[in-house]
PDB file of C-alpha atoms in Angstrom:
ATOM      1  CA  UNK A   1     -28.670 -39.877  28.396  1.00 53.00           C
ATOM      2  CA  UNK A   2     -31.023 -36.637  28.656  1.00 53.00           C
ATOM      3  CA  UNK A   3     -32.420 -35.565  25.639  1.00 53.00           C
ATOM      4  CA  UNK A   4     -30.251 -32.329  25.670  1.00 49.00           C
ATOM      5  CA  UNK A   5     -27.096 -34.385  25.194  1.00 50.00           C
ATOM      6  CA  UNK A   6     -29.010 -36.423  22.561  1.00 45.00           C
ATOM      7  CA  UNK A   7     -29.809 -33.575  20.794  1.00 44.00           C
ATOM      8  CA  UNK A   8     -26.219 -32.345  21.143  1.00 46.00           C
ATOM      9  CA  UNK A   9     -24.860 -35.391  19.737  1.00 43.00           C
ATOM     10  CA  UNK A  10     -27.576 -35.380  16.651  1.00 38.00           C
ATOM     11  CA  UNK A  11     -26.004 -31.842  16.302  1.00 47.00           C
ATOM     12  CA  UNK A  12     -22.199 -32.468  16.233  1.00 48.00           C
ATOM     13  CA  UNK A  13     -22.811 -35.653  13.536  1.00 41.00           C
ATOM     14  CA  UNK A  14     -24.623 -33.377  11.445  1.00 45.00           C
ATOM     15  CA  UNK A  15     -22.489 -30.949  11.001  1.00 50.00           C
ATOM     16  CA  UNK A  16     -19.507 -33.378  10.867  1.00 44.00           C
ATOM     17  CA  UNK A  17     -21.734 -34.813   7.726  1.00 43.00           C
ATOM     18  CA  UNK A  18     -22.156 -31.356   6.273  1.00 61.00           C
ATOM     19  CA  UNK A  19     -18.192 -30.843   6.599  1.00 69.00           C
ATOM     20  CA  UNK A  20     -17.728 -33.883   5.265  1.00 72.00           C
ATOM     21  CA  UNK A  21     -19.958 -33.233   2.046  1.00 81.00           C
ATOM     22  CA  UNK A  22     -18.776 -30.127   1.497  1.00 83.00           C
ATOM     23  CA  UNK A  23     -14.967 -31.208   1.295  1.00 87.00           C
ATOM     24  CA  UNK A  24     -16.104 -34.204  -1.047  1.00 90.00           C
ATOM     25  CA  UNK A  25     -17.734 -31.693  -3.061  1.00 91.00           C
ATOM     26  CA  UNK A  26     -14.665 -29.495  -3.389  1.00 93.00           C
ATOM     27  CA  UNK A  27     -12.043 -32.200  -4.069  1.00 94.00           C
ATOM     28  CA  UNK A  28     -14.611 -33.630  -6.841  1.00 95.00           C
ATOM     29  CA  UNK A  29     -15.068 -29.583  -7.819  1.00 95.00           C
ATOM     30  CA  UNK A  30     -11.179 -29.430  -8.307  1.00 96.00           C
ATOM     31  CA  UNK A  31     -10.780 -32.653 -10.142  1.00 96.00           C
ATOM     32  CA  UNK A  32     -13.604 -31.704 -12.742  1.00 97.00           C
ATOM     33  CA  UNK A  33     -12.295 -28.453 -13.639  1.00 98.00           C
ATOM     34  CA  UNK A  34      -8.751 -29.114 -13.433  1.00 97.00           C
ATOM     35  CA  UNK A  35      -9.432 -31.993 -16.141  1.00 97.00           C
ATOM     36  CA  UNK A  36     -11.208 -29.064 -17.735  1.00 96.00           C
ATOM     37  CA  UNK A  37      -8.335 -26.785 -17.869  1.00 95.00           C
ATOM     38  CA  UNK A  38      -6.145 -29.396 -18.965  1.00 95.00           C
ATOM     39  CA  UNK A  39      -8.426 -30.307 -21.978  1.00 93.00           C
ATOM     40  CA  UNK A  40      -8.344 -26.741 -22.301  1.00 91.00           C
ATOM     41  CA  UNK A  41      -4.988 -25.831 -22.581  1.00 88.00           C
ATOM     42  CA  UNK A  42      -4.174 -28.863 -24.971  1.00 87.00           C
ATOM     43  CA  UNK A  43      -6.829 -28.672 -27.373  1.00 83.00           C
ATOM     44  CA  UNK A  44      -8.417 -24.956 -27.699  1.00 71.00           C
ATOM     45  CA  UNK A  45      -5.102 -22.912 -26.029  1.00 61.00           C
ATOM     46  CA  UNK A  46      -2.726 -23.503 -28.871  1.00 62.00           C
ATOM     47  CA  UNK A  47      -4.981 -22.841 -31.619  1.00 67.00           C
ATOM     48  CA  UNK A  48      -6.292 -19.598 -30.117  1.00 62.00           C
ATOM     49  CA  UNK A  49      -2.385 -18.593 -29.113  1.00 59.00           C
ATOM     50  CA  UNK A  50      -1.139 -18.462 -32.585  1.00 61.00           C
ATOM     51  CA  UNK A  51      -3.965 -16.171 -33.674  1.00 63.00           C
ATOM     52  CA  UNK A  52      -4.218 -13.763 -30.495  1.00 71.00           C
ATOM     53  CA  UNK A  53      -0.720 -13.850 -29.084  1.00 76.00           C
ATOM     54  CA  UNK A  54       1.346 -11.176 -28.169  1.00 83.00           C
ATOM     55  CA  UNK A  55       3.991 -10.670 -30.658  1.00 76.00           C
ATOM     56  CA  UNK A  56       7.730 -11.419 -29.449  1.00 75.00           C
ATOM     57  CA  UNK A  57       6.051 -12.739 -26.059  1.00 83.00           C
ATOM     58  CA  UNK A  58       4.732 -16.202 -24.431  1.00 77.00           C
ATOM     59  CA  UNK A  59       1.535 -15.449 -24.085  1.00 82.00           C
ATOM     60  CA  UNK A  60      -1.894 -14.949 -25.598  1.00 79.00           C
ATOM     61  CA  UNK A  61      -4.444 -11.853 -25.078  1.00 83.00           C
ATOM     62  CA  UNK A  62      -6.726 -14.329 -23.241  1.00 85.00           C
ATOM     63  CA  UNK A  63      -5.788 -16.935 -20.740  1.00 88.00           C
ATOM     64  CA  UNK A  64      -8.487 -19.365 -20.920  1.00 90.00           C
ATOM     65  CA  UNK A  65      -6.812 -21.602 -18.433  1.00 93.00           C
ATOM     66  CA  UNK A  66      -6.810 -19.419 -15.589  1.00 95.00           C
ATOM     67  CA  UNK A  67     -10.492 -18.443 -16.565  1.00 96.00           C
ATOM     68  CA  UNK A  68     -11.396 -22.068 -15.648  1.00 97.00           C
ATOM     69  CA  UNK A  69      -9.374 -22.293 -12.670  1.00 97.00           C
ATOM     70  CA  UNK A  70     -11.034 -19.210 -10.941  1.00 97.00           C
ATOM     71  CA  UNK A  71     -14.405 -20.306 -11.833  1.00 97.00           C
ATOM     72  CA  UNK A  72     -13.450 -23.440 -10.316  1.00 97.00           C
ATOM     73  CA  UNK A  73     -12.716 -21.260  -6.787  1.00 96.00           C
ATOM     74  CA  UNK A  74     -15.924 -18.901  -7.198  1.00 95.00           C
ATOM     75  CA  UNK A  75     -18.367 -22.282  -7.485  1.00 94.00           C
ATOM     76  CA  UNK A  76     -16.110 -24.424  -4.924  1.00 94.00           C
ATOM     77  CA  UNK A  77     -14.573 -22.169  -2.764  1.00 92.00           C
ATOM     78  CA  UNK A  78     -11.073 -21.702  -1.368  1.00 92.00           C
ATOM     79  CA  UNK A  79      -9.272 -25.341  -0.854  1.00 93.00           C
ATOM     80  CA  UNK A  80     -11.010 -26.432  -4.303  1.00 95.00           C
ATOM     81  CA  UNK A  81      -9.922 -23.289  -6.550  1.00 96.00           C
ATOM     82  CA  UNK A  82      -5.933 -23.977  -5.170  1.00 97.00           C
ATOM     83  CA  UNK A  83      -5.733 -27.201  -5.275  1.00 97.00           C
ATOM     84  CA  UNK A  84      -7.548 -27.097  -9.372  1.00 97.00           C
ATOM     85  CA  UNK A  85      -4.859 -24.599  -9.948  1.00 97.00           C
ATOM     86  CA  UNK A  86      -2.005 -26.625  -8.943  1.00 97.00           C
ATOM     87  CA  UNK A  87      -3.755 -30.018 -10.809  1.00 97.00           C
ATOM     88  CA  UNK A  88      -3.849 -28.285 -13.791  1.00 97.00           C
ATOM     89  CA  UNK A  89      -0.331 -27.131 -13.659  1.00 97.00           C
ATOM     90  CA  UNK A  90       0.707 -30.334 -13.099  1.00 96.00           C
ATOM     91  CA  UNK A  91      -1.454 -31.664 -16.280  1.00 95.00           C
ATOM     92  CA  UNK A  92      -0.392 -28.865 -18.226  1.00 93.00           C
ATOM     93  CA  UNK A  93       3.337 -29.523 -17.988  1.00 94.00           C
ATOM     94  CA  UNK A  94       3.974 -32.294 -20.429  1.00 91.00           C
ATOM     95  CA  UNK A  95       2.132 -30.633 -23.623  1.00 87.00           C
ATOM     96  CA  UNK A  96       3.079 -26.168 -22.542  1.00 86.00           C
ATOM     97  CA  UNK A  97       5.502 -25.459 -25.622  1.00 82.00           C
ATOM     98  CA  UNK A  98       7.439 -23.756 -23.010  1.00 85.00           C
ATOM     99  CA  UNK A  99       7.744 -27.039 -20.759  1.00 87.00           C
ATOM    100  CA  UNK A 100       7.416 -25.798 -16.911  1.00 94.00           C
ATOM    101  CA  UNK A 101       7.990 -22.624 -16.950  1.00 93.00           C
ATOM    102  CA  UNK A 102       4.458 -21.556 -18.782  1.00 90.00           C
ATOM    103  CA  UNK A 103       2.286 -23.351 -16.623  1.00 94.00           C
ATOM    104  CA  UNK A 104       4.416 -22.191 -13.295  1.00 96.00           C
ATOM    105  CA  UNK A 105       4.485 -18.603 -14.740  1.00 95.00           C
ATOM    106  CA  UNK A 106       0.457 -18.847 -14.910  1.00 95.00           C
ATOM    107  CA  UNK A 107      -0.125 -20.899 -11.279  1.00 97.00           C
ATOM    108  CA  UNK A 108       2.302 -18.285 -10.164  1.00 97.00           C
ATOM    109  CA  UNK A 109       0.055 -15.353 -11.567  1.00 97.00           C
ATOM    110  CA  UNK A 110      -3.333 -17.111 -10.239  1.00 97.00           C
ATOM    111  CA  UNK A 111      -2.240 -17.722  -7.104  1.00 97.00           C
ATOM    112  CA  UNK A 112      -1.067 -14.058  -6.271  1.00 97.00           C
ATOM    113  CA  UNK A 113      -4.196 -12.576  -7.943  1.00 97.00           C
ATOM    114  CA  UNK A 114      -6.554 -14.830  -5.708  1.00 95.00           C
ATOM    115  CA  UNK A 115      -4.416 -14.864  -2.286  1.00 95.00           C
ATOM    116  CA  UNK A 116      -6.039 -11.479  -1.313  1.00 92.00           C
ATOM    117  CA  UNK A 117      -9.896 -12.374  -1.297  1.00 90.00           C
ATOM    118  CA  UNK A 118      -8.776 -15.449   0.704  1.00 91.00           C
ATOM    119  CA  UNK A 119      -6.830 -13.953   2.841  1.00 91.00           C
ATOM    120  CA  UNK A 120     -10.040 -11.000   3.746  1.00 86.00           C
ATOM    121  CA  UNK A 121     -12.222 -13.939   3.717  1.00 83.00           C
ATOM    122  CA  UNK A 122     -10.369 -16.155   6.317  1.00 81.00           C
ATOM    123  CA  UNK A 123     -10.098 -12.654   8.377  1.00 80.00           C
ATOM    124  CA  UNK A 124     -13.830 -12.027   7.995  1.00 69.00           C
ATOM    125  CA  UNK A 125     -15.845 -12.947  10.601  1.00 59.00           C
ATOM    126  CA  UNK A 126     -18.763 -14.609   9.572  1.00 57.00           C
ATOM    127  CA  UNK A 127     -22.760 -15.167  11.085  1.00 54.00           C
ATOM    128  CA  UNK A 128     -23.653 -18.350  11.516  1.00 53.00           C
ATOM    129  CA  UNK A 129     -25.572 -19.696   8.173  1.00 53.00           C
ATOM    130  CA  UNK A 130     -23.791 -16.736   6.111  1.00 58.00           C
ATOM    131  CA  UNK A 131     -21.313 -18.424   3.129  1.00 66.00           C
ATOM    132  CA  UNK A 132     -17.964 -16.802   1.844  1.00 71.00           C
ATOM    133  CA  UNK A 133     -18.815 -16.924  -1.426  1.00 75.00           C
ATOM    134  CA  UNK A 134     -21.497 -14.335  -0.532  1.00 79.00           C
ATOM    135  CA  UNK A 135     -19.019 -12.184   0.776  1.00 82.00           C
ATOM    136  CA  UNK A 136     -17.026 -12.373  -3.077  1.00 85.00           C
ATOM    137  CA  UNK A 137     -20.642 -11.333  -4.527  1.00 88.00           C
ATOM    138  CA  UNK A 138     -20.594  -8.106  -3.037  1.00 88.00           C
ATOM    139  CA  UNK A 139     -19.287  -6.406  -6.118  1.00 90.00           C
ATOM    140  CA  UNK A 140     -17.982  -3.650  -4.304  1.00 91.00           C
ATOM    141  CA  UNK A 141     -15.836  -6.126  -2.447  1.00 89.00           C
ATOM    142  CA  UNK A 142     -14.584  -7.565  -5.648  1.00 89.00           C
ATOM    143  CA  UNK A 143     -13.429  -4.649  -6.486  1.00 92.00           C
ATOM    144  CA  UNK A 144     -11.444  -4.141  -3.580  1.00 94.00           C
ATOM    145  CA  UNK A 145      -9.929  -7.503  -3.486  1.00 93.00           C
ATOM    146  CA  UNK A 146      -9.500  -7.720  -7.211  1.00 94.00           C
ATOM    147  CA  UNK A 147      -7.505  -4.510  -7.037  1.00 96.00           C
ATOM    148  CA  UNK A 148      -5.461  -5.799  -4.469  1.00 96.00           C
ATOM    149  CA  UNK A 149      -4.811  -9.008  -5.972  1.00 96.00           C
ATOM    150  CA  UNK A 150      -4.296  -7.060  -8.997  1.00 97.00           C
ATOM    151  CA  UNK A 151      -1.069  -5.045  -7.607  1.00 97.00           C
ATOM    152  CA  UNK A 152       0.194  -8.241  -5.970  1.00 98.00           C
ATOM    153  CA  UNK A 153      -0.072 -10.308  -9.178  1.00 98.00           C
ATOM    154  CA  UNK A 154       1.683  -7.454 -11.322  1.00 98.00           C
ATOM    155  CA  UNK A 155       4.561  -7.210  -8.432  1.00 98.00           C
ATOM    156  CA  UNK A 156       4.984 -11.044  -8.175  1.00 98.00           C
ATOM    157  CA  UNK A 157       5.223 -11.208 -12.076  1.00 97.00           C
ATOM    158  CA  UNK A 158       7.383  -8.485 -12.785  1.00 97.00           C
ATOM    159  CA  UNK A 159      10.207  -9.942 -10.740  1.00 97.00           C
ATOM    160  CA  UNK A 160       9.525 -13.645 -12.344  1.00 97.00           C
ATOM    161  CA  UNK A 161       9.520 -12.343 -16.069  1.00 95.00           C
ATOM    162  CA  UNK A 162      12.560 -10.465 -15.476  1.00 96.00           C
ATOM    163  CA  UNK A 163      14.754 -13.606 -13.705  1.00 96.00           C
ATOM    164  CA  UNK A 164      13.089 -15.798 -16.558  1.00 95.00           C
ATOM    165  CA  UNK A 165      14.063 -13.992 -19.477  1.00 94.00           C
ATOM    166  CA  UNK A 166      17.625 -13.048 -17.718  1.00 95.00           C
ATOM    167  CA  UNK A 167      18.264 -16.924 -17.233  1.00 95.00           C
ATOM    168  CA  UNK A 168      16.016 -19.252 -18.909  1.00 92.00           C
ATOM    169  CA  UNK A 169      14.797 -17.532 -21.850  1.00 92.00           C
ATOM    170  CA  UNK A 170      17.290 -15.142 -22.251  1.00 93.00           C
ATOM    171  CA  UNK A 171      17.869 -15.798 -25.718  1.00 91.00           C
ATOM    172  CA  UNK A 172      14.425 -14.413 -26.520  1.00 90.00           C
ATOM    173  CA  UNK A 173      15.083 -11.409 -24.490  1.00 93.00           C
ATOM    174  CA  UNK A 174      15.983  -9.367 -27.188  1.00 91.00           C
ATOM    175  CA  UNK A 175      12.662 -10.370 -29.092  1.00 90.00           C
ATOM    176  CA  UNK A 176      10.356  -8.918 -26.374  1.00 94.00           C
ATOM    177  CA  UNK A 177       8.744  -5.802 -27.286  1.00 94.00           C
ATOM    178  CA  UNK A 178       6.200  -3.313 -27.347  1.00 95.00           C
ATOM    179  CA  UNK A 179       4.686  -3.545 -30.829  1.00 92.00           C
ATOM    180  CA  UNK A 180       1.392  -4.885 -28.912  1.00 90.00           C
ATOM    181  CA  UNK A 181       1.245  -0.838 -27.989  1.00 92.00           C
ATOM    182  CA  UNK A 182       2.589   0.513 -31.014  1.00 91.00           C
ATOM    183  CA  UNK A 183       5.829   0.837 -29.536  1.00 94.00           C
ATOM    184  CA  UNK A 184       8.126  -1.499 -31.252  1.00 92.00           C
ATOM    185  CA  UNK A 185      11.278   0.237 -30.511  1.00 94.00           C
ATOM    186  CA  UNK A 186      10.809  -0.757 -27.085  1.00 95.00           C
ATOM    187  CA  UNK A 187      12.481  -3.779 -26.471  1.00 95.00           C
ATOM    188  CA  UNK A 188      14.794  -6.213 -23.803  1.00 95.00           C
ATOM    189  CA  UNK A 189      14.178  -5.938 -20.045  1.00 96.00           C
ATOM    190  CA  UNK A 190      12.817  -2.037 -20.839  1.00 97.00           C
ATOM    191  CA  UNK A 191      10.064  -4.012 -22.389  1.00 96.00           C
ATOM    192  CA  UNK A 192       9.645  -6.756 -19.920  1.00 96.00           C
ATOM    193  CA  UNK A 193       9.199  -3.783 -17.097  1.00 97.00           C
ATOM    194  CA  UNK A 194       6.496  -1.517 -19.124  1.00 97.00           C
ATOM    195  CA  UNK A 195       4.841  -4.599 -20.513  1.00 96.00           C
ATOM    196  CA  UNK A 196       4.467  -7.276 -18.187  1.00 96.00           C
ATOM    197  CA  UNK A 197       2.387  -5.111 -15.636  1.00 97.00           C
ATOM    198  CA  UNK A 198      -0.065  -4.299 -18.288  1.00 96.00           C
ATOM    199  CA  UNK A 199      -0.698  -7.852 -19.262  1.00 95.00           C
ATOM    200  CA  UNK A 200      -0.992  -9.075 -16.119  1.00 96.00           C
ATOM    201  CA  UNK A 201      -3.246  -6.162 -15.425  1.00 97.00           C
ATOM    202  CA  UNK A 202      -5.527  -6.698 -18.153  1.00 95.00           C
ATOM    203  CA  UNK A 203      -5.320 -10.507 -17.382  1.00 96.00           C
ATOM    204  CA  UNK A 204      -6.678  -9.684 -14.077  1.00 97.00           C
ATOM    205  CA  UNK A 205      -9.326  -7.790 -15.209  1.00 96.00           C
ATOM    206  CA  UNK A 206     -11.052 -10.963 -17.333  1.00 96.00           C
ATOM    207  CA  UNK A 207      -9.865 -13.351 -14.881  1.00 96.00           C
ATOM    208  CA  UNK A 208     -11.918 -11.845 -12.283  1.00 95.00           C
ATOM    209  CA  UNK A 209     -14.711 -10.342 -14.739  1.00 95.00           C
ATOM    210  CA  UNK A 210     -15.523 -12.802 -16.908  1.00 96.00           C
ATOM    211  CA  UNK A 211     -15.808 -15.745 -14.009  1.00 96.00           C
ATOM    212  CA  UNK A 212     -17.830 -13.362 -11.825  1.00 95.00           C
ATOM    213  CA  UNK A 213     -20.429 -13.253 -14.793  1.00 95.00           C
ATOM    214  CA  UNK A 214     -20.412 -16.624 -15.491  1.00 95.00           C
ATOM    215  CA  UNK A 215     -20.958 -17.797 -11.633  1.00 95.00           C
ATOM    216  CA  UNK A 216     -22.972 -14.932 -10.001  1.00 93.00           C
ATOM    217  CA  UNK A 217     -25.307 -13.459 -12.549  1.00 91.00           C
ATOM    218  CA  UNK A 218     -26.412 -17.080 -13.250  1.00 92.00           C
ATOM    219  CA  UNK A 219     -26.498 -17.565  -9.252  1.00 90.00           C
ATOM    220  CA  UNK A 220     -24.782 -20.908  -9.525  1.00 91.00           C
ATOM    221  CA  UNK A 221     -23.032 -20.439  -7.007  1.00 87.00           C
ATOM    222  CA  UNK A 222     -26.595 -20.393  -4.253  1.00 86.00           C
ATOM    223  CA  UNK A 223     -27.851 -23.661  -6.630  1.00 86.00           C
ATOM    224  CA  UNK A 224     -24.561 -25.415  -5.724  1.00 86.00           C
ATOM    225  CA  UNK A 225     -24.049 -24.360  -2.221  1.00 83.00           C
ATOM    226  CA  UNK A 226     -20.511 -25.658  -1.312  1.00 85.00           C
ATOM    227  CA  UNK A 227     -19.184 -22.619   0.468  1.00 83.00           C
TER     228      UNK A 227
END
């Protein structure tokens, strides 16, 4: 064997280590934080729902859940922050006041805010020795892709609170309103269509915001290294 093939073969189990670390690392990323989220959305979620939810609706003025879950794809990259989101809806399930639907509603909401940075980064062509994550610090590419994922989030959930509170919760539709915009004579499925883009817009603004902060301005993400 010449010593260019050794080297080649030094090369290829190297990097088939590396690959093999990094994956490790994610799955043990997602575990971690979906146990987080879980813990999360049993213990602090409720308490802080009662005092800052939205009156007449499901939901509170700050989703800590999804705040973990994103961090969770910001540290760990793309196959760690899905598969925490859809572990933690799982876990969430048996104690959400609102059984499945709450913690489908919110993987459903993730998911489409998320989906277009992964997307751009699986289209981006990378250098060799240049991470993705790198690509998300770019603030002027957060922007872009939060915006996006922004007007696919509010589209997705529009349609889902409207065939939710015309089927499953449709009881409660007549309870939905706008008093959370000092509009309370605003209610039913006019209030559903006004309301649930702001949420979910204003949702998207901290779930992207207050992650970003917490991963890039502390630079964990180049101390951890995973993507």
């Amino acid at each position: 064997m010449s010593n260019l093939e050794g080297k080649e073969i030094f090369e290829e189990k190297e990097s088939f280590m590396a690959k093999r670390s990094q994956l490790t690392l994610q799955i043990v990323g997602a575990a971690l934080f979906s146990a987080l989220s879980i813990v999360v959305g049993t213990l602090l979620t409720p308490t802080l729902t009662n005092l800052l939810r939205i009156p007449g609706w499901f939901i509170a003025i700050i989703d800590l859940i999804s705040l973990v879950w994103i961090v969770c794809f910001y540290l760990f990259g793309v196959k760690a922050g899905i598969l925490c989101c859809i572990i933690g809806t799982i876990g969430l399930m048996p104690f959400d006041p609102t059984g499945v639907i709450g913690p489908l509603m919110k993987l459903a909401a993730t998911l489409s805010l998320i989906s277009v940075p992964i997307i751009f980064l699986r289209l981006y062509k990378r250098s060799e020795g240049t991470r993705n994550s790198k690509k998300l610090k770019n603030p002027r590419n957060l922007m872009i892709y939060g915006a996006l994922g922004t007007l696919l989030r509010i589209f997705v959930m529009v349609i889902l609170n409207v065939v939710v509170f015309l089927t499953v919760f449709s009881l409660f539709l007549d309870q939905i309103s706008l008093e959370f915009l000092g509009l309370p004579q605003i209610t039913g499925l006019t209030a559903v269509l006004i309301g649930a883009p702001i949420i979910n817009a204003w949702q998207s603004v901290l779930d992207l915001g207050i992650p970003y902060l917490l991963v890039y301005s502390t630079n964990l993400d180049e101390k951890l290294n995973v993507w």
